[in-house]
Coordinates of C-alpha atoms (C1' of nucleotides) in Angstrom, one line a residue:
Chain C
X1 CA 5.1 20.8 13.8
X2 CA 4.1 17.9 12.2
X3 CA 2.3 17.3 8.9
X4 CA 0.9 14.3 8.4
X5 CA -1.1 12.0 7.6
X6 CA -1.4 8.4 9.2
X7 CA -2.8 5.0 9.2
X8 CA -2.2 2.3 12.0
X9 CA -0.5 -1.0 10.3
X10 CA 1.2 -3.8 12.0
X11 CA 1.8 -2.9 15.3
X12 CA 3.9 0.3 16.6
X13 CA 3.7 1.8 12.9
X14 CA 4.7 4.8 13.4
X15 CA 2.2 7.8 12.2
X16 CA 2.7 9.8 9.0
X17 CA 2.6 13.2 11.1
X18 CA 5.5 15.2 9.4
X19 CA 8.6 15.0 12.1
X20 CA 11.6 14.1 9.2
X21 CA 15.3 14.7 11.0
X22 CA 17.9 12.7 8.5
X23 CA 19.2 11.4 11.6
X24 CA 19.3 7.8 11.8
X25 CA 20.7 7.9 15.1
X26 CA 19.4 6.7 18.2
X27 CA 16.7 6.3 16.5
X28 CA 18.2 2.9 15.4
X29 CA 16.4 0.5 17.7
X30 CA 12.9 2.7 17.7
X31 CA 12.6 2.3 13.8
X32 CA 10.2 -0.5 12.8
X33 CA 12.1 -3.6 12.0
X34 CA 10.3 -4.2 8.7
X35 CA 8.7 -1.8 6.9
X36 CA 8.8 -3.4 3.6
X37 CA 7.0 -6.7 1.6
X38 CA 9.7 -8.8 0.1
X39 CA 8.1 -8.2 -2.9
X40 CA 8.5 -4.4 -2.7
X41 CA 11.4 -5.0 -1.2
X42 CA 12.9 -7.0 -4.4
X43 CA 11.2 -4.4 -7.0
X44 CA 13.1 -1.7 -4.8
X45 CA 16.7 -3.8 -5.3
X46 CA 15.9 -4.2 -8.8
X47 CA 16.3 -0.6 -9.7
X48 CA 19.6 -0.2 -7.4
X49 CA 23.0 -0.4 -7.6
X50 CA 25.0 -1.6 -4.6
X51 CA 28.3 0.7 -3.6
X52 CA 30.4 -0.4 -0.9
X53 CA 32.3 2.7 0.9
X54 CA 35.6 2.7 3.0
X55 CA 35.4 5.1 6.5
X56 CA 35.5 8.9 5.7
X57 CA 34.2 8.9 2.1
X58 CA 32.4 11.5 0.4
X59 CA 28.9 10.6 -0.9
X60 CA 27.6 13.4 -2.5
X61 CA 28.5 17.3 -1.9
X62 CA 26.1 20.1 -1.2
X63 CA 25.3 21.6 -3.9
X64 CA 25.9 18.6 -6.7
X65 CA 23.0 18.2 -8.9
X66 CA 20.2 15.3 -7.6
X67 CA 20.6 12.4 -9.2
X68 CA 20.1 9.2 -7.2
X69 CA 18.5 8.7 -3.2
X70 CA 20.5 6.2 -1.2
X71 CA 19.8 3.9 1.3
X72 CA 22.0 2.6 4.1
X73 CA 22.5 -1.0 4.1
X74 CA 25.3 -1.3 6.8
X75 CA 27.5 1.2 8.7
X76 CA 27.1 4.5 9.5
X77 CA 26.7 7.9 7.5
X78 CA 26.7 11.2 8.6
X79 CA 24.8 14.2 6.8
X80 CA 26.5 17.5 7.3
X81 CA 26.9 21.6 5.8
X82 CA 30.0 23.8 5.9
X83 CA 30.0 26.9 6.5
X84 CA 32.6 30.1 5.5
X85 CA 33.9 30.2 9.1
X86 CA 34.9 26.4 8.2
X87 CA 32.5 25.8 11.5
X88 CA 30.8 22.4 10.6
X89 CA 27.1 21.4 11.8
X90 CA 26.2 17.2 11.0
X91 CA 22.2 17.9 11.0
X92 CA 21.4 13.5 11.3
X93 CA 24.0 10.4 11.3
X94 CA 21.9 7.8 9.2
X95 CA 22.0 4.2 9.7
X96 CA 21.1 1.1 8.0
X97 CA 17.6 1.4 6.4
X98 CA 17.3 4.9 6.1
X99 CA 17.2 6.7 3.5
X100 CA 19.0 9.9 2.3
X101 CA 19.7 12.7 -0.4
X102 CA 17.8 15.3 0.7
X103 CA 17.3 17.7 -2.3
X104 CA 15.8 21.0 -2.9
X105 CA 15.7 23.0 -6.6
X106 CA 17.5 19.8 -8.3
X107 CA 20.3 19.8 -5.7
X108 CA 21.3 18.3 -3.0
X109 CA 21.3 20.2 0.9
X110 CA 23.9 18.4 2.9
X111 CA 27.5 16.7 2.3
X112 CA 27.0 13.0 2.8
X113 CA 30.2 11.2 4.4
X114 CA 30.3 7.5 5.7
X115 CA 31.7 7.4 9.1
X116 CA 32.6 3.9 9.1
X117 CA 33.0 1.4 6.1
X118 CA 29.4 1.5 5.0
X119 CA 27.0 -0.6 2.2
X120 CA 25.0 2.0 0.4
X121 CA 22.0 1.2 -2.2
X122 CA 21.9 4.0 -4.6
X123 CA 18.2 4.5 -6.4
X124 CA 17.9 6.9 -9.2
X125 CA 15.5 9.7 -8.4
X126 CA 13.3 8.9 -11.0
X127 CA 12.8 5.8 -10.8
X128 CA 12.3 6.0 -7.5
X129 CA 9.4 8.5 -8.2
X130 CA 7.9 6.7 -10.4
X131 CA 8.1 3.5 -8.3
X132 CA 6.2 5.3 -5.7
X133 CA 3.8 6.6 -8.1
X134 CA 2.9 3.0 -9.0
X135 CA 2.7 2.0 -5.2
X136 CA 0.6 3.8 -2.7
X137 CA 1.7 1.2 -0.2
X138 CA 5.6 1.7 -0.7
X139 CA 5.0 5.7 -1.1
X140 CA 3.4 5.0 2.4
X141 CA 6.0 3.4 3.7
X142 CA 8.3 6.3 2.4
X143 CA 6.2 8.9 4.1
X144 CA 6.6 7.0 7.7
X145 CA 10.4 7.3 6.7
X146 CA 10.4 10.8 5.9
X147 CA 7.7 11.7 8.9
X148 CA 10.6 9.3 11.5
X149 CA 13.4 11.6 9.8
X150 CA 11.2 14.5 10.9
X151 CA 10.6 13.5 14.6
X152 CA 13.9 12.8 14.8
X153 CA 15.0 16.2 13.3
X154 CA 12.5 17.9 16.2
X155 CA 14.3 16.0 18.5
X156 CA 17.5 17.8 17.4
X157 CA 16.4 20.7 17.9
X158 CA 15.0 20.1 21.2
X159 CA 18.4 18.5 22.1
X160 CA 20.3 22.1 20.3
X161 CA 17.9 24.7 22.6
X162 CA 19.2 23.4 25.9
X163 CA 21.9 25.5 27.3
X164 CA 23.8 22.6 29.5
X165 CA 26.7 20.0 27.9
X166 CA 26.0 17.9 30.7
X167 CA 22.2 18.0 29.0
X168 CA 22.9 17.5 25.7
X169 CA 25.6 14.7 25.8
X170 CA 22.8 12.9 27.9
X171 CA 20.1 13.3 25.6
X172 CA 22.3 12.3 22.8
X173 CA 23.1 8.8 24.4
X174 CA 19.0 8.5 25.3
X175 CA 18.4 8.7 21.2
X176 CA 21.3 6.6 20.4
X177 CA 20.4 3.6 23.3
X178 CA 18.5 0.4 22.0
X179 CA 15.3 -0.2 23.1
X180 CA 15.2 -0.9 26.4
X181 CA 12.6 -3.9 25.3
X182 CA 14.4 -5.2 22.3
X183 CA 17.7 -5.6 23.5
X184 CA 18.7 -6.9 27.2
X185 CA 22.2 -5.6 26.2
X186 CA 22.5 -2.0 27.6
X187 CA 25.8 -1.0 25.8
X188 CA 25.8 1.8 23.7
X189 CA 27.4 1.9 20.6
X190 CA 29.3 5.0 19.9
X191 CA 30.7 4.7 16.3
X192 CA 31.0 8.2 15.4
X193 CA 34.4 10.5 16.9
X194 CA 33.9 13.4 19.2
X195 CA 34.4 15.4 16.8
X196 CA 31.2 14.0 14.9
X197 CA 29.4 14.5 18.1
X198 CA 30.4 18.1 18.9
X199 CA 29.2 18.8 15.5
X200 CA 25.6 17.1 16.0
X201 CA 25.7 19.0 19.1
X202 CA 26.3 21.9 18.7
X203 CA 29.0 21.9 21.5
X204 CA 33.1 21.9 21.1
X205 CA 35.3 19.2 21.0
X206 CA 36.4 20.4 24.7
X207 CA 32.9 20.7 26.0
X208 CA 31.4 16.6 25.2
X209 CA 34.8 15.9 26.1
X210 CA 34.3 17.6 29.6
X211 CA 30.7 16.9 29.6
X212 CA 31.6 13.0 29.1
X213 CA 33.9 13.2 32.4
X214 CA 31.7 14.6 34.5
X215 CA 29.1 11.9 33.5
X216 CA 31.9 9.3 34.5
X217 CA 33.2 11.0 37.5
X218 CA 29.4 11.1 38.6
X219 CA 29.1 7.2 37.9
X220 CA 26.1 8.2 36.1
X221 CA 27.8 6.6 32.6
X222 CA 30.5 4.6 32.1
X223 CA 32.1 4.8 28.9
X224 CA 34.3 1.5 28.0
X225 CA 36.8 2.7 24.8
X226 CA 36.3 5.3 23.0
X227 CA 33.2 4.1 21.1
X228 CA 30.3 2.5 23.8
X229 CA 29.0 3.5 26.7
X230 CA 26.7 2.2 29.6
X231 CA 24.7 3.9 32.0
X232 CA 25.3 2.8 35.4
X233 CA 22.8 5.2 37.1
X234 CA 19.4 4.7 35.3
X235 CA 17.4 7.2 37.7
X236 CA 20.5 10.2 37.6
X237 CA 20.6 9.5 34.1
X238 CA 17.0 9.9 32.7
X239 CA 16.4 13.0 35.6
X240 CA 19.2 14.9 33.4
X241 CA 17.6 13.7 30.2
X242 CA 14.2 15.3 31.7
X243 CA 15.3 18.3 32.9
X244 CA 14.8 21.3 30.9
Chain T
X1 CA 20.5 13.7 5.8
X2 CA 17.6 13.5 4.0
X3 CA 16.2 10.9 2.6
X4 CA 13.6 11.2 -0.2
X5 CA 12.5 10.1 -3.8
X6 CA 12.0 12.8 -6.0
X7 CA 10.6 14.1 -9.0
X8 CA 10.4 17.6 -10.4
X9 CA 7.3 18.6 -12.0
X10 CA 6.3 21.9 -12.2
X11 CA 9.1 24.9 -12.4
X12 CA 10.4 25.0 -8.3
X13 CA 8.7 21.7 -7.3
X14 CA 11.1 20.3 -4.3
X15 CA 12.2 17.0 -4.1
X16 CA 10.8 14.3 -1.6
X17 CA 14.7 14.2 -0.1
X18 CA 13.5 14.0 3.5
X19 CA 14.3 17.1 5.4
X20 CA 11.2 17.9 7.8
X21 CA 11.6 20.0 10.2
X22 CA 7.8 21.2 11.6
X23 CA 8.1 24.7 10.9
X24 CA 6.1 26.2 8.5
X25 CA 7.8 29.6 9.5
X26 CA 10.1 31.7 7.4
X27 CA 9.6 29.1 4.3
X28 CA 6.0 30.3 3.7
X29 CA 7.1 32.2 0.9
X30 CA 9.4 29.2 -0.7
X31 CA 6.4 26.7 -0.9
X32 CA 5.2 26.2 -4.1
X33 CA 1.8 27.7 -4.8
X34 CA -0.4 25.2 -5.7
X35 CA 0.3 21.8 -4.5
X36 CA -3.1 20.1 -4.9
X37 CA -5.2 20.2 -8.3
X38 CA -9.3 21.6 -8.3
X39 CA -10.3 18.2 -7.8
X40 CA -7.9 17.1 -4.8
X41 CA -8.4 19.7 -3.4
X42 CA -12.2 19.6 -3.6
X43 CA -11.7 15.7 -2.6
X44 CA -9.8 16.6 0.9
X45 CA -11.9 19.1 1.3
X46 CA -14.8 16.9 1.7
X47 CA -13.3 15.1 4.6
X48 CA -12.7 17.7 6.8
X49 CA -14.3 20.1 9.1
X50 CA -13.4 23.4 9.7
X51 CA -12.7 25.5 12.4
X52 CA -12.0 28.9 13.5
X53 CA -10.1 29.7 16.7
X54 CA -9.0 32.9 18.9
X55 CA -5.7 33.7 19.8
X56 CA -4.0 31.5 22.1
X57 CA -6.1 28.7 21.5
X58 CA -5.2 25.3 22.5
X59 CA -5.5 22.9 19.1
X60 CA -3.9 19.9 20.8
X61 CA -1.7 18.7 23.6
X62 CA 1.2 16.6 23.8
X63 CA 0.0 13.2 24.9
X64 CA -3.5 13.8 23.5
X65 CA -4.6 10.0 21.1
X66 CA -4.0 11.1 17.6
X67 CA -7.8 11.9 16.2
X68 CA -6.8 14.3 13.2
X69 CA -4.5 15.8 11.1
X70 CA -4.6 19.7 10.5
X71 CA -4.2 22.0 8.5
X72 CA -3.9 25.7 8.3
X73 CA -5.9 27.4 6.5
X74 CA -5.5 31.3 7.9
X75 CA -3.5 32.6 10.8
X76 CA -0.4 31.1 12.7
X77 CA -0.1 28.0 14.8
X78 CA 2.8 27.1 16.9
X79 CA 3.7 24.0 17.8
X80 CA 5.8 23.0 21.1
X81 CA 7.2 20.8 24.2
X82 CA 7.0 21.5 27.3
X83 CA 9.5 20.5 30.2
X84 CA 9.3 19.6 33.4
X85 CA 11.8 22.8 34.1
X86 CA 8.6 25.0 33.0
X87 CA 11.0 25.5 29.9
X88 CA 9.2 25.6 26.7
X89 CA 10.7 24.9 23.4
X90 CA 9.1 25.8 20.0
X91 CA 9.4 23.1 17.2
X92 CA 7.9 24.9 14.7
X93 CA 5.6 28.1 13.2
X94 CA 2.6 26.8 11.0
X95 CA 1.4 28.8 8.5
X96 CA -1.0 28.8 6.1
X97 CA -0.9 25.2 3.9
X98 CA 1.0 23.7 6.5
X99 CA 0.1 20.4 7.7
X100 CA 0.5 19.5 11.2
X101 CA -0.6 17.1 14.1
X102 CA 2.8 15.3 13.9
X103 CA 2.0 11.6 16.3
X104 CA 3.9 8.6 17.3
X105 CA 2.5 5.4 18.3
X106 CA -1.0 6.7 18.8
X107 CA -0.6 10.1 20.5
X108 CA 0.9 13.7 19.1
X109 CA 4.4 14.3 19.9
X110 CA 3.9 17.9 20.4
X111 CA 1.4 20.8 21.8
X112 CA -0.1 23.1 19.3
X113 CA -1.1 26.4 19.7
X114 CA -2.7 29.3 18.1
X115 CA -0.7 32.3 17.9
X116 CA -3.4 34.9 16.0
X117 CA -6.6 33.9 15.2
X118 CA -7.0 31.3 12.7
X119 CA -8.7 29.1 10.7
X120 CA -7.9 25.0 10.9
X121 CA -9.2 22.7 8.7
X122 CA -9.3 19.5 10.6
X123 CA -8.9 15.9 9.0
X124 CA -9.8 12.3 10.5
X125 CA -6.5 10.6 10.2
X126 CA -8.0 7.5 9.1
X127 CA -9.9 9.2 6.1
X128 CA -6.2 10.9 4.9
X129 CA -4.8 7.7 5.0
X130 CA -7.2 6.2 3.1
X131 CA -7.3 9.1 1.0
X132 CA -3.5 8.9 0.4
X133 CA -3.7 5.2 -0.3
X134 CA -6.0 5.8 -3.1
X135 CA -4.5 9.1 -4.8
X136 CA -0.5 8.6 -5.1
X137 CA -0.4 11.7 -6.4
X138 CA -2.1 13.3 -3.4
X139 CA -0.2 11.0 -1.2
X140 CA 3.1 12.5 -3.2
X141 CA 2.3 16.2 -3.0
X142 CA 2.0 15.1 0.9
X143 CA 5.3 13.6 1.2
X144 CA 6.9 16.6 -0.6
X145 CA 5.3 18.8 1.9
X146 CA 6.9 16.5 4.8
X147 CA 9.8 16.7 2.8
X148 CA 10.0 20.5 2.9
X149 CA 9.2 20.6 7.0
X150 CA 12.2 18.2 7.5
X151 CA 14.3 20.5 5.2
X152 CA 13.1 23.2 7.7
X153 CA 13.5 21.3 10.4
X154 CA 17.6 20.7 9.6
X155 CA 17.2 24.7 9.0
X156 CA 16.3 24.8 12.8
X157 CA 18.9 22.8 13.7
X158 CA 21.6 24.5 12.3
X159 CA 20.3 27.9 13.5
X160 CA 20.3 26.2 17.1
X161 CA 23.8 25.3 16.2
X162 CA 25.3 29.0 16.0
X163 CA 26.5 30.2 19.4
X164 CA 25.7 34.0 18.6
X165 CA 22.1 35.4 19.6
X166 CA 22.4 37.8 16.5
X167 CA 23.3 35.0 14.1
X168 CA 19.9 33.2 15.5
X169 CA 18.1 36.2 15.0
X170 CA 19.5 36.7 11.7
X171 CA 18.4 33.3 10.2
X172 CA 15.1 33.5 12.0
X173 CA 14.5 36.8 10.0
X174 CA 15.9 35.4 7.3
X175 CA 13.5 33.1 7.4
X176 CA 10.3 34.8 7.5
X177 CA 11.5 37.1 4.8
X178 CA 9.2 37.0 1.7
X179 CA 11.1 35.1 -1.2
X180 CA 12.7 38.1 -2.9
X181 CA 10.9 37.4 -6.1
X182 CA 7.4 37.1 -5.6
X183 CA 7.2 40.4 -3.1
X184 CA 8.8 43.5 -4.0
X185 CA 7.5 44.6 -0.1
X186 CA 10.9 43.6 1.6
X187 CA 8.8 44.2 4.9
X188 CA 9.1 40.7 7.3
X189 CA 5.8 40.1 9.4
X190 CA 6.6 39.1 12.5
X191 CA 3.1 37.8 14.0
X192 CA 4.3 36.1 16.7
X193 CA 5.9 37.3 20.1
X194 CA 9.1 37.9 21.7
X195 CA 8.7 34.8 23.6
X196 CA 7.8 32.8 20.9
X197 CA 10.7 33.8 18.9
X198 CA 13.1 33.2 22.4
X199 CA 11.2 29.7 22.5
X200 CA 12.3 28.5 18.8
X201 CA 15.7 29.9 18.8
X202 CA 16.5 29.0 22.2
X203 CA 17.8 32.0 23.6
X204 CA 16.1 33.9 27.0
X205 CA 14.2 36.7 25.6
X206 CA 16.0 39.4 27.2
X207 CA 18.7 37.7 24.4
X208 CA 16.5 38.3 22.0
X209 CA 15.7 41.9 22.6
X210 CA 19.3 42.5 22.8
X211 CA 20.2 41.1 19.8
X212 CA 17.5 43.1 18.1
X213 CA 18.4 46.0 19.4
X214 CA 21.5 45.3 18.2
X215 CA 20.4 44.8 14.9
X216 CA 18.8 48.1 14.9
X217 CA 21.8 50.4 16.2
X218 CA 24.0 48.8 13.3
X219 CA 21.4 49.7 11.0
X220 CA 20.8 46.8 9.6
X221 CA 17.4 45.6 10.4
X222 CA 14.7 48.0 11.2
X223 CA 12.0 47.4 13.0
X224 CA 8.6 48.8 12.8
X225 CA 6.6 48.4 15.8
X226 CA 7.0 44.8 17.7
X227 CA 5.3 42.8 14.6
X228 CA 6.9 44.0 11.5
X229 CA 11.1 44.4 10.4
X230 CA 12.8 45.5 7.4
X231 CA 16.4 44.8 6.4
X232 CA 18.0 48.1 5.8
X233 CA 21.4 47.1 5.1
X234 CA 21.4 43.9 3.1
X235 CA 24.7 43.2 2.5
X236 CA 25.8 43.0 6.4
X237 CA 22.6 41.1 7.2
X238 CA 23.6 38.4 4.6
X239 CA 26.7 38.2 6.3
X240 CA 25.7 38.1 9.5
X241 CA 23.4 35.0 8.4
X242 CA 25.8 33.2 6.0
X243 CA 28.7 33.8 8.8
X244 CA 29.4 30.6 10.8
Chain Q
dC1 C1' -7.3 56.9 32.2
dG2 C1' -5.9 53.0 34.7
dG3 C1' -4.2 48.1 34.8
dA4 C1' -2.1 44.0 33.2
dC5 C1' 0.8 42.2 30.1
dT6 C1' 4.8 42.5 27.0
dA7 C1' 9.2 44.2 26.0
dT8 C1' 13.5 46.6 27.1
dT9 C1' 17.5 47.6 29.8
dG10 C1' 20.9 46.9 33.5
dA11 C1' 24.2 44.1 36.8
dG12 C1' 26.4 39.9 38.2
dA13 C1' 27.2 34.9 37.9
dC14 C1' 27.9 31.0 35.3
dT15 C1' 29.0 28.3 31.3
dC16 C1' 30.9 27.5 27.2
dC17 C1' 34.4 28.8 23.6
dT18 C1' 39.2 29.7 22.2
dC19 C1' 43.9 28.8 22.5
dA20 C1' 47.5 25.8 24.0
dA21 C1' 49.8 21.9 25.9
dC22 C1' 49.7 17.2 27.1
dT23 C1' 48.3 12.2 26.9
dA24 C1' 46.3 8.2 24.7
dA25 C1' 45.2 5.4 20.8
dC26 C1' 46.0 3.7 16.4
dG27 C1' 48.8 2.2 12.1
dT28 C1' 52.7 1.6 9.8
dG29 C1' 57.1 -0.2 9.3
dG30 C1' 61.2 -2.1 10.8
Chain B
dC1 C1' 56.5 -7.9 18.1
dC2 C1' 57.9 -3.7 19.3
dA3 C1' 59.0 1.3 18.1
dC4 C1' 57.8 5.3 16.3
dG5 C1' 54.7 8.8 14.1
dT6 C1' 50.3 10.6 13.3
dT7 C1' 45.8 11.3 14.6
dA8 C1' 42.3 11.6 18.2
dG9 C1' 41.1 13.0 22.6
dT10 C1' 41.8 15.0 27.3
dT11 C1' 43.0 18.6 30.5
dG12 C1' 44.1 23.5 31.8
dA13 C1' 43.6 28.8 31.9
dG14 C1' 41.6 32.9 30.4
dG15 C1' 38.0 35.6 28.0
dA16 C1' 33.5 36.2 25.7
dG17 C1' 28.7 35.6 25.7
dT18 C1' 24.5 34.3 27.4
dC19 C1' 21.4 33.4 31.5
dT20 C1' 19.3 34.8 35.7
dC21 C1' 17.4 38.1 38.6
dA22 C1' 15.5 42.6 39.0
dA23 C1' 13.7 46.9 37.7
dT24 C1' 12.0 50.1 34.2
dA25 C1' 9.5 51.4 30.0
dG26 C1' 6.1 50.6 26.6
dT27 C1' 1.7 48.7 24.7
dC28 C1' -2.8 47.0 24.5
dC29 C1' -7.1 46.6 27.0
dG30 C1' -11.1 47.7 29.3

DNA sequence: CGGACTATTGAGACTCCTCAACTAACGTGG
DNA sequence: CCACGTTAGTTGAGGAGTCTCAATAGTCCG
């Protein structure tokens, strides 16, 4: 399930055991706030280039040759494959601070589009690998990265193998909701389209559509807009995140 | 998506582009051969104890404080969540020089299992740290191995993402098949059970047996007793994977 | 040769998917 | 500032597929 290796830093650093979904999602608020020195963090901007991205633009394309890793810096980016069929499946939405361009045989595995006007940090391979070479700490702090990416990816699947909407939709908003203990503010920001969320899902447009509803019509989540939600009924709410 | 560093080095050597998914399954036969050098090798070695379990075997529970990381040195391990519903789901199939033991703040995130007898060499997570803090190299051939779990981990995910039992079945297989190259033997062990398989993919197993028997009647996989399958038909298997 | 477990097969209910139409939101331009 | 057009999202009806429950067949043990 998990590789890994681990080490106990500041407080709440997270464990190297391998769990690597490249989904930044949810996952915002339970991500370490600083996992960098400014030192490293200034050796790290030294060897990037900064690309600011309008809504809906393509980062990189399955299948294009590796050349650099990015980093989000602000919005929101989603990480998807195609298939024949034209059927679509985003496999992680990635938000500021982490880090994507997943490659394998010199090329990359997903189609990177932002979702909203986004900051990216572009790294060259290389010299990223070589950086790390030079640094155990910051190729540590890269492993925690990768090993959060994998949790989160588990928690994909976990979320894709039950058989209820109703189920998933929850679950979704659980992993996207701030820490209950950092922020007092329990909106949920929604920034991605249904349609990006049927995808992550693994659901139809129709279904989180109808599966949103019956949340509302239930007063278990009240969704203001089109892009944030609250949950109104804490104990109906986390019962259908529990269940099955 | 992914995020990673990267840095080829020997012919097939994956990128760091995180991608974990903790499932050593099906990719067994894409890891590269020989991560570690003699003397690595000889170092981890050194720190860790080994152990040899029976079938069904508890390794680790979810919950459990993090102690050690594993590793699989012979047999299959299988690593899961449990749900209040009594409904179990797989994360991932461990095999041999997979790394697992995946934990979050303090305790693992998952239950691991033995599926066949096997032999688990066991690591003090404090030593690997340390041990990865003094050997970047070690520590990189450790975040490439995260790197490939999170790649099968996004693997999962898409699989879950199909609505068709076959399809699921399809990719699993697909999965576990021996890379093409290295085994001329096109026959796909299948070590764990029905259940098992039903638990990753998310499907009931009377699905699965239905979808296998499926398989069979069109001729396209075979399958030899309850543990082994071969395809027959190879070009209506690859489309039944590739398809949606 | 039994017995317990695992897997297969069958029948009905439920849920989601597909197709289609309608409504709402957003952006542009007058 | 309002009107229109395009895109995004909601709602409805029917069909396909899986899930659940139940029973049968097969396998691995002792």
């Amino acid at each position: 399930m998990a590789e890994r290796s681990s080490r106990r830093q500041t407080p709440t650093e997270q464990e190297l055991a391998i769990h690597a979904v490249p989904f930044g999602a949810g996952v915002m608020a339970h991500r370490s706030k600083r996992l960098l020195t400014a030192a490293q963090r200034r050796r790290l901007m030294a060897l990037a280039t900064t690309v600011r991205l309008g809504p809906g633009t393509t980062v990189f394309r399955e299948g294009d040759p590796l050349s650099d890793i990015f980093v989000v810096g602000e919005g929101l980016v989603k990480a998807f494959r195609e298939f024949a069929s034209g059927r679509r499946r985003i496999v992680g939405f990635l938000f500021p601070r982490d880090v994507f361009g997943l490659a394998e045989h010199g090329r990359y595995v997903n189609t990177a589009h932002t979702v909203t006007q986004s900051l990216i940090y572009r790294i060259p391979h290389e010299s990223l690998a070589a950086a790390l070479q030079r640094d155990a700490d910051l190729q540590f702090r890269f492993l925690c990265k990768v090993t959060e990416k994998l949790r989160e990816a588990q928690r994909q699947a976990i979320l894709l193998g039950r058989p209820d909407a109703i189920g998933r939709v929850a679950m979704f908003l659980k992993m996207l909701e701030p820490d209950s203990a950092s922020t007092r503010d329990p909106l949920i920001a929604l920034p991605m389209r249904r349609t990006d969320i049927a995808e992550y899902l693994g659901l139809s447009l129709e279904a989180v559509s109808r599966a949103t509803r019956t949340l509302a019509l239930r007063k278990i989540v009240a969704f203001v807009g089109r892009h944030s939600a609250r949950v109104r009924d804490r104990a109906g709410f986390e019962s259908i995140v529990a269940a099955a």
